[in-house]
């Protein structure tokens, strides 16, 4: 009761703090083309002395809405690069709709140009950070990724693109999905020169967008806004190359834009470890070497369009064929008694061939202003073939314990289909809405493997065991879920939501293991091993009822929700010994969200969430997996669902006058009943249920529920321009702490790891003739184990990267890509430092310089390597993999640029230095 009284008091105080105010809205339009202009700057000035009162950036459709404006006389100023400033005197005494505001292009005269001010690189609007693409200089043929990596708060970390401390989940182009969640494919298939603006924001779920009530499901999203005169035409890039050791590359990315209709084709074939089409001749898409020697073939298609006036559709299809030849070595220290010191070493090689089809689609049908339907189907099918070998050995303080030499071939098939349907209805009363949603999925997995292993056990006496097996796994799963939510306004600034949801997940999993008694031309003589075979079914039925309240004003938003969840987990084993187990879970899941807007360019979000997580069928099925005979694994049908608490903070601040920016991210989690690993290390020969023998030193891993999991992660970034060298400086740092519970021979232990990281990057903003981006990131790590202090360890890692491009003279281009890595504190033989240097020299060809012939060298110094450390709840390991090393390659690339009639090509011709007269159509050559 005290909590509710406090909340009501807070809401009342906030309501009284704001006086009577009004709003000013309108839409920015190009006077000639009548197209909307996104990212235009709208300033509200005092009429007497032109002091700025408020301001904002127009959205994707050119709309703006300035709220909380007091009555009086004002001067409205609209400005956008390449257009004449627009001024309008307005009188505010009520909400004002200015309608369409027309901007006219500035007349361009050749001759002397005087620069009187530096253009702002961007601004902050609520949770959206907007950047002006023209304020960041890139090379003429650079990709969108090269541009995005220059933005404040954006960094490539361990091969994943992150913004404001969180991984980018999806790319939109003019608000429409582009290649689903494949971020690097999307960014490499769009040239930087067609981009007008970039928006970084947290996209809410489909349900939240329809109802207006935040459910906490968000995706860190980049929306690329294209230039109005680049939305009709064909553009892209094709590349081909051949080099030493029969290295080859053939790739293409072609975009056909016709206003709302967008078609993008991408294709790639290579054996130089390039995973996605890249516009970089050095063919290195991130700062983490790819493990193995990889051949890749890709075909991709992305489509978006408006079907009539009411239907928006977008979809993508991707086919990928990949072969990876890998060699790896690892050293693993197990969490054991301090006097035992058991370790494991493994050397392996494998060849994996993977084929994948992936399709996703989004269809939005706006029936009318009050009714909308969204349909999102997804489909994937994959085949994975494996041919592998490994040699593993366990050792303790008494000497060698055991050894296995293992050969495996496998053929695995996966099929997944998912359908999501949403319907939203808005009633005549503002804020009243009804949202319906449903989703259904089917998942199928079939594996067939053959394994031959020779196992040696040295203690207490030496013994040899031969395994020759056929293993088949057949899993099918279905899931469905449906929900309904209703919102009702309460007062002028309040809203209530009531929601009900029900869903079910059903999984069947069968594993059959056969001993191969004889192999001859007539076939295999098989005998079922009942101890390694199992037939299992799991069903998880969940019902949720939720009540929430939201209070929203211009500067503050508060949302409180309470959810009652009732879940039932039913496990049934049919073979070898039938049994069933049913459990019921009742949970209360509170949520609190608080957003505060300090100013137009500074805001904060603070969330508290709770949720439950049910164990998977793989974790529940109690069947032995002997893929590594020295380290057996099994499931646990007695697992409970876990319950997690999460607090998350986001802070964003950007000064558009100085271009200085701050981003802060922090998140903490506490998980009850977390699903962790329990390891049993046999100190003598032990018989497991079913007659399976666990020799001395061998291990059995099993999932269990343990309390005590804690996780904290933080990240802070500061960005500013460095005027005297025309560059942008970004400084970032972070701290993380992780406490992982584990169980060793029924004794509870914790692996506590802390990491302190810091980084700095400097990216050029000089011209389109010279471009560089230099960055370094250091991390200091400390690992402590409560059970075995001998595992306590401190290690250090530093990664430094330099990208440099320079058009030297008359179309000659020099490019260099450096990656330097320092490791210390790892296991003996794994502290490998290396410098990876890629370099190319090229010559632009053709009158318009759209073609380029270049000579490339990859790993010039022959030092490329891949080393990483993994910290888990039951062991710490260091892993080293083979990587692609030095080769030379001659490549030819060609930029396709053909824009349709009626488009203004003046800026494009100037950019490409093509010379000659302006034409109304620019052909390919």
PDB file of C-alpha atoms in Angstrom, residues 497-720:
ATOM      1  CA  UNK A 497      -3.300  -2.305 -19.922  1.00  0.00           C
ATOM      2  CA  UNK A 498      -4.712  -5.715 -19.130  1.00  0.00           C
ATOM      3  CA  UNK A 499      -3.288  -8.701 -20.948  1.00  0.00           C
ATOM      4  CA  UNK A 500      -3.737 -12.469 -21.118  1.00  0.00           C
ATOM      5  CA  UNK A 501      -1.442 -14.946 -22.860  1.00  0.00           C
ATOM      6  CA  UNK A 502      -1.353 -18.720 -23.195  1.00  0.00           C
ATOM      7  CA  UNK A 503       1.198 -20.881 -24.977  1.00  0.00           C
ATOM      8  CA  UNK A 504       2.435 -24.452 -25.233  1.00  0.00           C
ATOM      9  CA  UNK A 505       5.696 -26.091 -26.313  1.00  0.00           C
ATOM     10  CA  UNK A 506       5.816 -29.826 -27.088  1.00  0.00           C
ATOM     11  CA  UNK A 507       9.064 -31.655 -27.925  1.00  0.00           C
ATOM     12  CA  UNK A 508       9.709 -35.298 -28.834  1.00  0.00           C
ATOM     13  CA  UNK A 509      13.288 -36.566 -28.794  1.00  0.00           C
ATOM     14  CA  UNK A 510      14.472 -40.065 -29.651  1.00  0.00           C
ATOM     15  CA  UNK A 511      18.091 -41.217 -29.502  1.00  0.00           C
ATOM     16  CA  UNK A 512      19.038 -44.693 -30.673  1.00  0.00           C
ATOM     17  CA  UNK A 513      22.602 -45.971 -30.307  1.00  0.00           C
ATOM     18  CA  UNK A 514      23.653 -49.190 -32.022  1.00  0.00           C
ATOM     19  CA  UNK A 515      26.853 -51.166 -31.576  1.00  0.00           C
ATOM     20  CA  UNK A 516      28.280 -52.166 -34.956  1.00  0.00           C
ATOM     21  CA  UNK A 517      29.115 -55.855 -34.600  1.00  0.00           C
ATOM     22  CA  UNK A 518      30.186 -56.494 -38.152  1.00  0.00           C
ATOM     23  CA  UNK A 519      30.741 -54.518 -41.360  1.00  0.00           C
ATOM     24  CA  UNK A 520      30.617 -56.284 -44.725  1.00  0.00           C
ATOM     25  CA  UNK A 521      29.325 -55.712 -48.227  1.00  0.00           C
ATOM     26  CA  UNK A 522      25.839 -56.863 -47.290  1.00  0.00           C
ATOM     27  CA  UNK A 523      25.485 -54.085 -44.707  1.00  0.00           C
ATOM     28  CA  UNK A 524      25.932 -53.450 -41.029  1.00  0.00           C
ATOM     29  CA  UNK A 525      25.213 -55.929 -38.273  1.00  0.00           C
ATOM     30  CA  UNK A 526      23.707 -53.712 -35.534  1.00  0.00           C
ATOM     31  CA  UNK A 527      22.739 -54.306 -31.918  1.00  0.00           C
ATOM     32  CA  UNK A 528      20.784 -51.716 -29.911  1.00  0.00           C
ATOM     33  CA  UNK A 529      22.607 -50.359 -26.858  1.00  0.00           C
ATOM     34  CA  UNK A 530      19.728 -49.702 -24.460  1.00  0.00           C
ATOM     35  CA  UNK A 531      21.940 -47.837 -21.972  1.00  0.00           C
ATOM     36  CA  UNK A 532      22.655 -45.164 -24.604  1.00  0.00           C
ATOM     37  CA  UNK A 533      19.156 -45.054 -26.137  1.00  0.00           C
ATOM     38  CA  UNK A 534      16.124 -43.102 -25.020  1.00  0.00           C
ATOM     39  CA  UNK A 535      12.675 -41.955 -26.105  1.00  0.00           C
ATOM     40  CA  UNK A 536      11.460 -38.788 -24.373  1.00  0.00           C
ATOM     41  CA  UNK A 537       8.693 -36.187 -24.576  1.00  0.00           C
ATOM     42  CA  UNK A 538       8.368 -32.835 -22.835  1.00  0.00           C
ATOM     43  CA  UNK A 539       5.441 -30.385 -22.755  1.00  0.00           C
ATOM     44  CA  UNK A 540       5.474 -26.903 -21.250  1.00  0.00           C
ATOM     45  CA  UNK A 541       2.125 -25.083 -20.904  1.00  0.00           C
ATOM     46  CA  UNK A 542       2.260 -21.486 -19.736  1.00  0.00           C
ATOM     47  CA  UNK A 543      -0.496 -18.981 -18.894  1.00  0.00           C
ATOM     48  CA  UNK A 544       0.057 -15.329 -17.980  1.00  0.00           C
ATOM     49  CA  UNK A 545      -2.237 -12.546 -16.781  1.00  0.00           C
ATOM     50  CA  UNK A 546      -0.849  -9.033 -16.575  1.00  0.00           C
ATOM     51  CA  UNK A 547      -2.044  -5.641 -15.338  1.00  0.00           C
ATOM     52  CA  UNK A 548      -0.042  -2.483 -16.031  1.00  0.00           C
ATOM     53  CA  UNK A 549      -0.208   1.279 -15.708  1.00  0.00           C
ATOM     54  CA  UNK A 550       1.686   3.869 -17.774  1.00  0.00           C
ATOM     55  CA  UNK A 551       2.061   7.584 -17.105  1.00  0.00           C
ATOM     56  CA  UNK A 552       3.544   9.728 -19.871  1.00  0.00           C
ATOM     57  CA  UNK A 553       4.345  13.402 -20.307  1.00  0.00           C
ATOM     58  CA  UNK A 554       6.870  15.260 -22.414  1.00  0.00           C
ATOM     59  CA  UNK A 555       9.789  14.706 -20.045  1.00  0.00           C
ATOM     60  CA  UNK A 556       8.840  11.662 -18.021  1.00  0.00           C
ATOM     61  CA  UNK A 557       7.346   8.235 -18.532  1.00  0.00           C
ATOM     62  CA  UNK A 558       6.647   5.718 -15.790  1.00  0.00           C
ATOM     63  CA  UNK A 559       5.305   2.239 -16.346  1.00  0.00           C
ATOM     64  CA  UNK A 560       4.513  -0.407 -13.711  1.00  0.00           C
ATOM     65  CA  UNK A 561       3.333  -3.939 -14.469  1.00  0.00           C
ATOM     66  CA  UNK A 562       2.503  -7.031 -12.457  1.00  0.00           C
ATOM     67  CA  UNK A 563       2.243 -10.435 -14.102  1.00  0.00           C
ATOM     68  CA  UNK A 564       0.914 -13.679 -12.684  1.00  0.00           C
ATOM     69  CA  UNK A 565       2.331 -16.754 -14.420  1.00  0.00           C
ATOM     70  CA  UNK A 566       1.151 -20.335 -14.086  1.00  0.00           C
ATOM     71  CA  UNK A 567       3.255 -22.982 -15.871  1.00  0.00           C
ATOM     72  CA  UNK A 568       3.118 -26.763 -16.045  1.00  0.00           C
ATOM     73  CA  UNK A 569       6.057 -28.948 -17.152  1.00  0.00           C
ATOM     74  CA  UNK A 570       5.218 -32.510 -18.135  1.00  0.00           C
ATOM     75  CA  UNK A 571       8.084 -34.968 -18.824  1.00  0.00           C
ATOM     76  CA  UNK A 572       7.436 -38.491 -20.141  1.00  0.00           C
ATOM     77  CA  UNK A 573      10.049 -41.150 -20.854  1.00  0.00           C
ATOM     78  CA  UNK A 574       8.890 -44.141 -22.905  1.00  0.00           C
ATOM     79  CA  UNK A 575      12.145 -46.079 -23.314  1.00  0.00           C
ATOM     80  CA  UNK A 576      14.135 -47.770 -21.847  1.00  0.00           C
ATOM     81  CA  UNK A 577      12.270 -47.430 -18.531  1.00  0.00           C
ATOM     82  CA  UNK A 578       8.887 -45.665 -18.685  1.00  0.00           C
ATOM     83  CA  UNK A 579       8.249 -42.881 -16.201  1.00  0.00           C
ATOM     84  CA  UNK A 580       6.512 -39.526 -16.037  1.00  0.00           C
ATOM     85  CA  UNK A 581       7.101 -36.396 -13.991  1.00  0.00           C
ATOM     86  CA  UNK A 582       4.843 -33.363 -13.745  1.00  0.00           C
ATOM     87  CA  UNK A 583       5.542 -30.098 -11.967  1.00  0.00           C
ATOM     88  CA  UNK A 584       3.697 -26.809 -11.611  1.00  0.00           C
ATOM     89  CA  UNK A 585       5.333 -23.386 -11.246  1.00  0.00           C
ATOM     90  CA  UNK A 586       3.587 -20.260  -9.985  1.00  0.00           C
ATOM     91  CA  UNK A 587       5.457 -16.944 -10.361  1.00  0.00           C
ATOM     92  CA  UNK A 588       4.836 -13.249  -9.874  1.00  0.00           C
ATOM     93  CA  UNK A 589       6.753 -11.122 -12.379  1.00  0.00           C
ATOM     94  CA  UNK A 590       6.901  -7.367 -11.647  1.00  0.00           C
ATOM     95  CA  UNK A 591       8.247  -4.784 -14.101  1.00  0.00           C
ATOM     96  CA  UNK A 592       9.072  -1.106 -13.619  1.00  0.00           C
ATOM     97  CA  UNK A 593      10.200   1.306 -16.363  1.00  0.00           C
ATOM     98  CA  UNK A 594      11.246   4.894 -15.859  1.00  0.00           C
ATOM     99  CA  UNK A 595      12.244   7.213 -18.736  1.00  0.00           C
ATOM    100  CA  UNK A 596      13.279  10.798 -18.164  1.00  0.00           C
ATOM    101  CA  UNK A 597      14.091  13.463 -20.732  1.00  0.00           C
ATOM    102  CA  UNK A 598      16.453  16.063 -19.272  1.00  0.00           C
ATOM    103  CA  UNK A 599      16.422  18.017 -22.542  1.00  0.00           C
ATOM    104  CA  UNK A 600      15.897  17.428 -26.245  1.00  0.00           C
ATOM    105  CA  UNK A 601      19.368  15.883 -26.475  1.00  0.00           C
ATOM    106  CA  UNK A 602      19.739  14.165 -23.090  1.00  0.00           C
ATOM    107  CA  UNK A 603      17.648  11.321 -21.730  1.00  0.00           C
ATOM    108  CA  UNK A 604      17.770   8.348 -19.405  1.00  0.00           C
ATOM    109  CA  UNK A 605      16.013   4.964 -19.260  1.00  0.00           C
ATOM    110  CA  UNK A 606      15.889   2.765 -16.163  1.00  0.00           C
ATOM    111  CA  UNK A 607      14.195  -0.642 -16.320  1.00  0.00           C
ATOM    112  CA  UNK A 608      13.593  -3.447 -13.862  1.00  0.00           C
ATOM    113  CA  UNK A 609      12.406  -6.732 -15.399  1.00  0.00           C
ATOM    114  CA  UNK A 610      11.750 -10.256 -14.206  1.00  0.00           C
ATOM    115  CA  UNK A 611      11.225 -13.379 -16.279  1.00  0.00           C
ATOM    116  CA  UNK A 612      11.326 -17.170 -16.140  1.00  0.00           C
ATOM    117  CA  UNK A 613      13.161 -19.579 -18.432  1.00  0.00           C
ATOM    118  CA  UNK A 614      12.151 -23.219 -18.946  1.00  0.00           C
ATOM    119  CA  UNK A 615      14.777 -25.937 -19.591  1.00  0.00           C
ATOM    120  CA  UNK A 616      15.135 -27.231 -23.161  1.00  0.00           C
ATOM    121  CA  UNK A 617      14.449 -30.789 -24.240  1.00  0.00           C
ATOM    122  CA  UNK A 618      18.204 -31.357 -24.643  1.00  0.00           C
ATOM    123  CA  UNK A 619      18.714 -30.397 -20.996  1.00  0.00           C
ATOM    124  CA  UNK A 620      15.801 -32.560 -19.809  1.00  0.00           C
ATOM    125  CA  UNK A 621      16.389 -35.818 -21.694  1.00  0.00           C
ATOM    126  CA  UNK A 622      18.304 -38.226 -19.457  1.00  0.00           C
ATOM    127  CA  UNK A 623      20.297 -40.090 -22.090  1.00  0.00           C
ATOM    128  CA  UNK A 624      24.084 -40.486 -22.159  1.00  0.00           C
ATOM    129  CA  UNK A 625      25.969 -38.672 -24.935  1.00  0.00           C
ATOM    130  CA  UNK A 626      29.391 -40.278 -25.411  1.00  0.00           C
ATOM    131  CA  UNK A 627      30.662 -38.041 -28.227  1.00  0.00           C
ATOM    132  CA  UNK A 628      33.783 -37.757 -26.080  1.00  0.00           C
ATOM    133  CA  UNK A 629      34.114 -41.058 -24.154  1.00  0.00           C
ATOM    134  CA  UNK A 630      36.229 -39.335 -21.498  1.00  0.00           C
ATOM    135  CA  UNK A 631      33.571 -36.680 -20.876  1.00  0.00           C
ATOM    136  CA  UNK A 632      30.068 -38.135 -20.889  1.00  0.00           C
ATOM    137  CA  UNK A 633      27.030 -35.878 -20.839  1.00  0.00           C
ATOM    138  CA  UNK A 634      23.415 -36.447 -19.919  1.00  0.00           C
ATOM    139  CA  UNK A 635      20.224 -34.492 -19.295  1.00  0.00           C
ATOM    140  CA  UNK A 636      18.173 -34.061 -16.132  1.00  0.00           C
ATOM    141  CA  UNK A 637      14.363 -34.445 -16.242  1.00  0.00           C
ATOM    142  CA  UNK A 638      14.132 -32.979 -12.709  1.00  0.00           C
ATOM    143  CA  UNK A 639      15.179 -29.487 -13.808  1.00  0.00           C
ATOM    144  CA  UNK A 640      13.050 -26.522 -12.724  1.00  0.00           C
ATOM    145  CA  UNK A 641      12.508 -23.261 -14.551  1.00  0.00           C
ATOM    146  CA  UNK A 642      14.887 -20.437 -13.623  1.00  0.00           C
ATOM    147  CA  UNK A 643      13.802 -16.993 -12.358  1.00  0.00           C
ATOM    148  CA  UNK A 644      15.852 -13.924 -13.224  1.00  0.00           C
ATOM    149  CA  UNK A 645      15.870 -10.296 -12.084  1.00  0.00           C
ATOM    150  CA  UNK A 646      17.399  -7.627 -14.336  1.00  0.00           C
ATOM    151  CA  UNK A 647      18.078  -3.926 -13.865  1.00  0.00           C
ATOM    152  CA  UNK A 648      19.183  -1.950 -16.927  1.00  0.00           C
ATOM    153  CA  UNK A 649      20.244   1.666 -17.329  1.00  0.00           C
ATOM    154  CA  UNK A 650      20.705   3.630 -20.545  1.00  0.00           C
ATOM    155  CA  UNK A 651      21.871   7.247 -20.662  1.00  0.00           C
ATOM    156  CA  UNK A 652      22.329   9.271 -23.853  1.00  0.00           C
ATOM    157  CA  UNK A 653      23.476  12.854 -24.231  1.00  0.00           C
ATOM    158  CA  UNK A 654      24.588  14.745 -27.301  1.00  0.00           C
ATOM    159  CA  UNK A 655      25.349  18.423 -27.830  1.00  0.00           C
ATOM    160  CA  UNK A 656      24.543  19.285 -31.474  1.00  0.00           C
ATOM    161  CA  UNK A 657      26.505  22.541 -31.229  1.00  0.00           C
ATOM    162  CA  UNK A 658      29.810  20.951 -30.137  1.00  0.00           C
ATOM    163  CA  UNK A 659      29.146  17.367 -31.370  1.00  0.00           C
ATOM    164  CA  UNK A 660      30.237  15.999 -28.008  1.00  0.00           C
ATOM    165  CA  UNK A 661      28.331  12.913 -26.912  1.00  0.00           C
ATOM    166  CA  UNK A 662      27.978  10.608 -23.915  1.00  0.00           C
ATOM    167  CA  UNK A 663      26.532   7.112 -23.889  1.00  0.00           C
ATOM    168  CA  UNK A 664      26.238   4.990 -20.747  1.00  0.00           C
ATOM    169  CA  UNK A 665      24.921   1.438 -20.500  1.00  0.00           C
ATOM    170  CA  UNK A 666      24.746  -0.747 -17.378  1.00  0.00           C
ATOM    171  CA  UNK A 667      22.956  -4.015 -16.701  1.00  0.00           C
ATOM    172  CA  UNK A 668      22.834  -6.348 -13.718  1.00  0.00           C
ATOM    173  CA  UNK A 669      21.214  -9.782 -13.466  1.00  0.00           C
ATOM    174  CA  UNK A 670      20.514 -12.111 -10.560  1.00  0.00           C
ATOM    175  CA  UNK A 671      19.216 -15.580 -11.436  1.00  0.00           C
ATOM    176  CA  UNK A 672      17.586 -18.018  -9.043  1.00  0.00           C
ATOM    177  CA  UNK A 673      17.570 -21.698  -9.999  1.00  0.00           C
ATOM    178  CA  UNK A 674      19.954 -21.014 -12.888  1.00  0.00           C
ATOM    179  CA  UNK A 675      20.686 -24.052 -15.040  1.00  0.00           C
ATOM    180  CA  UNK A 676      24.366 -24.822 -14.414  1.00  0.00           C
ATOM    181  CA  UNK A 677      26.685 -27.805 -14.858  1.00  0.00           C
ATOM    182  CA  UNK A 678      27.368 -30.488 -12.311  1.00  0.00           C
ATOM    183  CA  UNK A 679      30.458 -32.547 -13.021  1.00  0.00           C
ATOM    184  CA  UNK A 680      31.269 -35.877 -11.435  1.00  0.00           C
ATOM    185  CA  UNK A 681      34.928 -36.889 -11.736  1.00  0.00           C
ATOM    186  CA  UNK A 682      35.418 -40.549 -10.938  1.00  0.00           C
ATOM    187  CA  UNK A 683      38.223 -41.179  -8.455  1.00  0.00           C
ATOM    188  CA  UNK A 684      37.764 -44.896  -9.059  1.00  0.00           C
ATOM    189  CA  UNK A 685      35.954 -47.112 -11.531  1.00  0.00           C
ATOM    190  CA  UNK A 686      32.225 -46.362 -11.123  1.00  0.00           C
ATOM    191  CA  UNK A 687      29.138 -48.006 -12.606  1.00  0.00           C
ATOM    192  CA  UNK A 688      26.408 -45.591 -13.704  1.00  0.00           C
ATOM    193  CA  UNK A 689      22.704 -46.456 -14.085  1.00  0.00           C
ATOM    194  CA  UNK A 690      22.200 -48.650 -17.130  1.00  0.00           C
ATOM    195  CA  UNK A 691      25.487 -50.443 -16.646  1.00  0.00           C
ATOM    196  CA  UNK A 692      27.706 -47.696 -18.119  1.00  0.00           C
ATOM    197  CA  UNK A 693      31.230 -47.775 -16.665  1.00  0.00           C
ATOM    198  CA  UNK A 694      32.939 -44.507 -15.763  1.00  0.00           C
ATOM    199  CA  UNK A 695      36.670 -45.174 -15.469  1.00  0.00           C
ATOM    200  CA  UNK A 696      38.936 -43.322 -13.057  1.00  0.00           C
ATOM    201  CA  UNK A 697      39.517 -39.737 -14.207  1.00  0.00           C
ATOM    202  CA  UNK A 698      36.562 -39.811 -16.609  1.00  0.00           C
ATOM    203  CA  UNK A 699      33.760 -37.280 -16.127  1.00  0.00           C
ATOM    204  CA  UNK A 700      30.004 -37.097 -16.261  1.00  0.00           C
ATOM    205  CA  UNK A 701      28.383 -33.684 -16.891  1.00  0.00           C
ATOM    206  CA  UNK A 702      24.761 -33.076 -15.945  1.00  0.00           C
ATOM    207  CA  UNK A 703      22.655 -29.869 -15.790  1.00  0.00           C
ATOM    208  CA  UNK A 704      21.353 -28.889 -12.339  1.00  0.00           C
ATOM    209  CA  UNK A 705      19.551 -25.926 -10.795  1.00  0.00           C
ATOM    210  CA  UNK A 706      21.815 -23.740  -8.667  1.00  0.00           C
ATOM    211  CA  UNK A 707      21.343 -20.379  -6.975  1.00  0.00           C
ATOM    212  CA  UNK A 708      23.876 -17.579  -6.900  1.00  0.00           C
ATOM    213  CA  UNK A 709      24.313 -16.610 -10.545  1.00  0.00           C
ATOM    214  CA  UNK A 710      25.193 -12.906 -10.818  1.00  0.00           C
ATOM    215  CA  UNK A 711      26.133 -10.815 -13.800  1.00  0.00           C
ATOM    216  CA  UNK A 712      27.007  -7.139 -14.138  1.00  0.00           C
ATOM    217  CA  UNK A 713      28.049  -5.341 -17.303  1.00  0.00           C
ATOM    218  CA  UNK A 714      28.678  -1.646 -17.950  1.00  0.00           C
ATOM    219  CA  UNK A 715      29.908   0.477 -20.816  1.00  0.00           C
ATOM    220  CA  UNK A 716      30.541   4.198 -21.222  1.00  0.00           C
ATOM    221  CA  UNK A 717      31.541   6.130 -24.340  1.00  0.00           C
ATOM    222  CA  UNK A 718      32.557   9.742 -24.934  1.00  0.00           C
ATOM    223  CA  UNK A 719      32.882  11.209 -28.433  1.00  0.00           C
ATOM    224  CA  UNK A 720      34.086  14.556 -29.722  1.00  0.00           C
TER     225      UNK A 720
END
